[in-house]
Amino acid sequence: MYDKTIHIVTCEYLEQEIRKILEKVKWEVSVHFFPHNCEGRVDLLKELELLREENGGKGHLWLLVGGSCIGSLDIPFQAEEGVHTLCREQCSFLLGEAGSLKKHQQEGAYIVTAGGLGAWGQHIEEWGFTQKVAQEFFQEWCTSIALVDTGVNPRSTLDLKDFAQYVDRDCQVIAADVNQFALYLTQTVYEMVQGRQNAKYPIRHNASPM
C-alpha cells in the first residue's frame, strides 16, 4: 500500500527529518528532494512537472511538503492528478510550535533546521558572500541563529556553532519533537492512500498555521 507509487517531494531543509520518519515507519515510498527555495531561485512547478514525467504513472500520488514556497504554488494539474500538499507558513513550523518559533523570530532569531545547517557553507557561497559580507548581512538581519533541533542529527548543534561563529551571531537551540512532524506526515499520506483506494481525487491536505 505504501509503495513507490507514492511520492514525497520536499527541500533539503526537511530532508533529515523525513528520512528519519520513513526509516521508522518502514515505508518503501519514493522521496525526492529539491534545493531550498526560500529566495525563489528554483522553478518548483517546472521541477515537479519533470519529476512527474520521469516517475509518474496512473494512480501515482504526490505529496509536496514545505513552507510558503509550496503553499503559494498554483498547480494546474492538481485537481485531476492526486497532488496534495502539507505546508505551513514556514517549513520550520512543521517541526516546532509555530507560535513559539514566531516569538523567537520577533526577538531577532534566524530560524534554521538541521538540513539547512548541513550545507551552510554552500549556501554562503551561493549567495556570493565573503565572511565579512556575511557578518554584515546577518548583523543587520538577526541577533541570533536558532536551530529547531528534532534530534535527528547529533552533528547539527556543532554545525550551528560553526555557522553562528562564522557570521558572528549568538546561537541557541530550540528543542522539538520529530514525532509531531511524523504525525502530520503519516496522517496525510494515510488519507491520500485511502482516497486512492476509494477513487476520490483530490484530497488537498493543507496544514494551516497554528
PDB file of C-alpha atoms in Angstrom, residues 20 35 41 80 98 147 158 160 168 197:
ATOM      1  CA  LYS A  20      14.211   9.503   9.807  1.00  0.00           C
ATOM      2  CA  PRO A  35      17.372  22.632  -3.370  1.00  0.00           C
ATOM      3  CA  ARG A  41      15.624  30.731  -7.260  1.00  0.00           C
ATOM      4  CA  GLU A  80      -7.088  15.577 -11.657  1.00  0.00           C
ATOM      5  CA  ALA A  98       4.562  27.923  15.274  1.00  0.00           C
ATOM      6  CA  LEU A 147      18.210  25.704  15.477  1.00  0.00           C
ATOM      7  CA  LEU A 158      28.110  21.622  16.010  1.00  0.00           C
ATOM      8  CA  LEU A 160      25.024  25.604  14.432  1.00  0.00           C
ATOM      9  CA  ASP A 168      29.411  36.491  14.308  1.00  0.00           C
ATOM     10  CA  GLN A 197      -8.494   3.263  -2.737  1.00  0.00           C
TER      11      GLN A 197
END
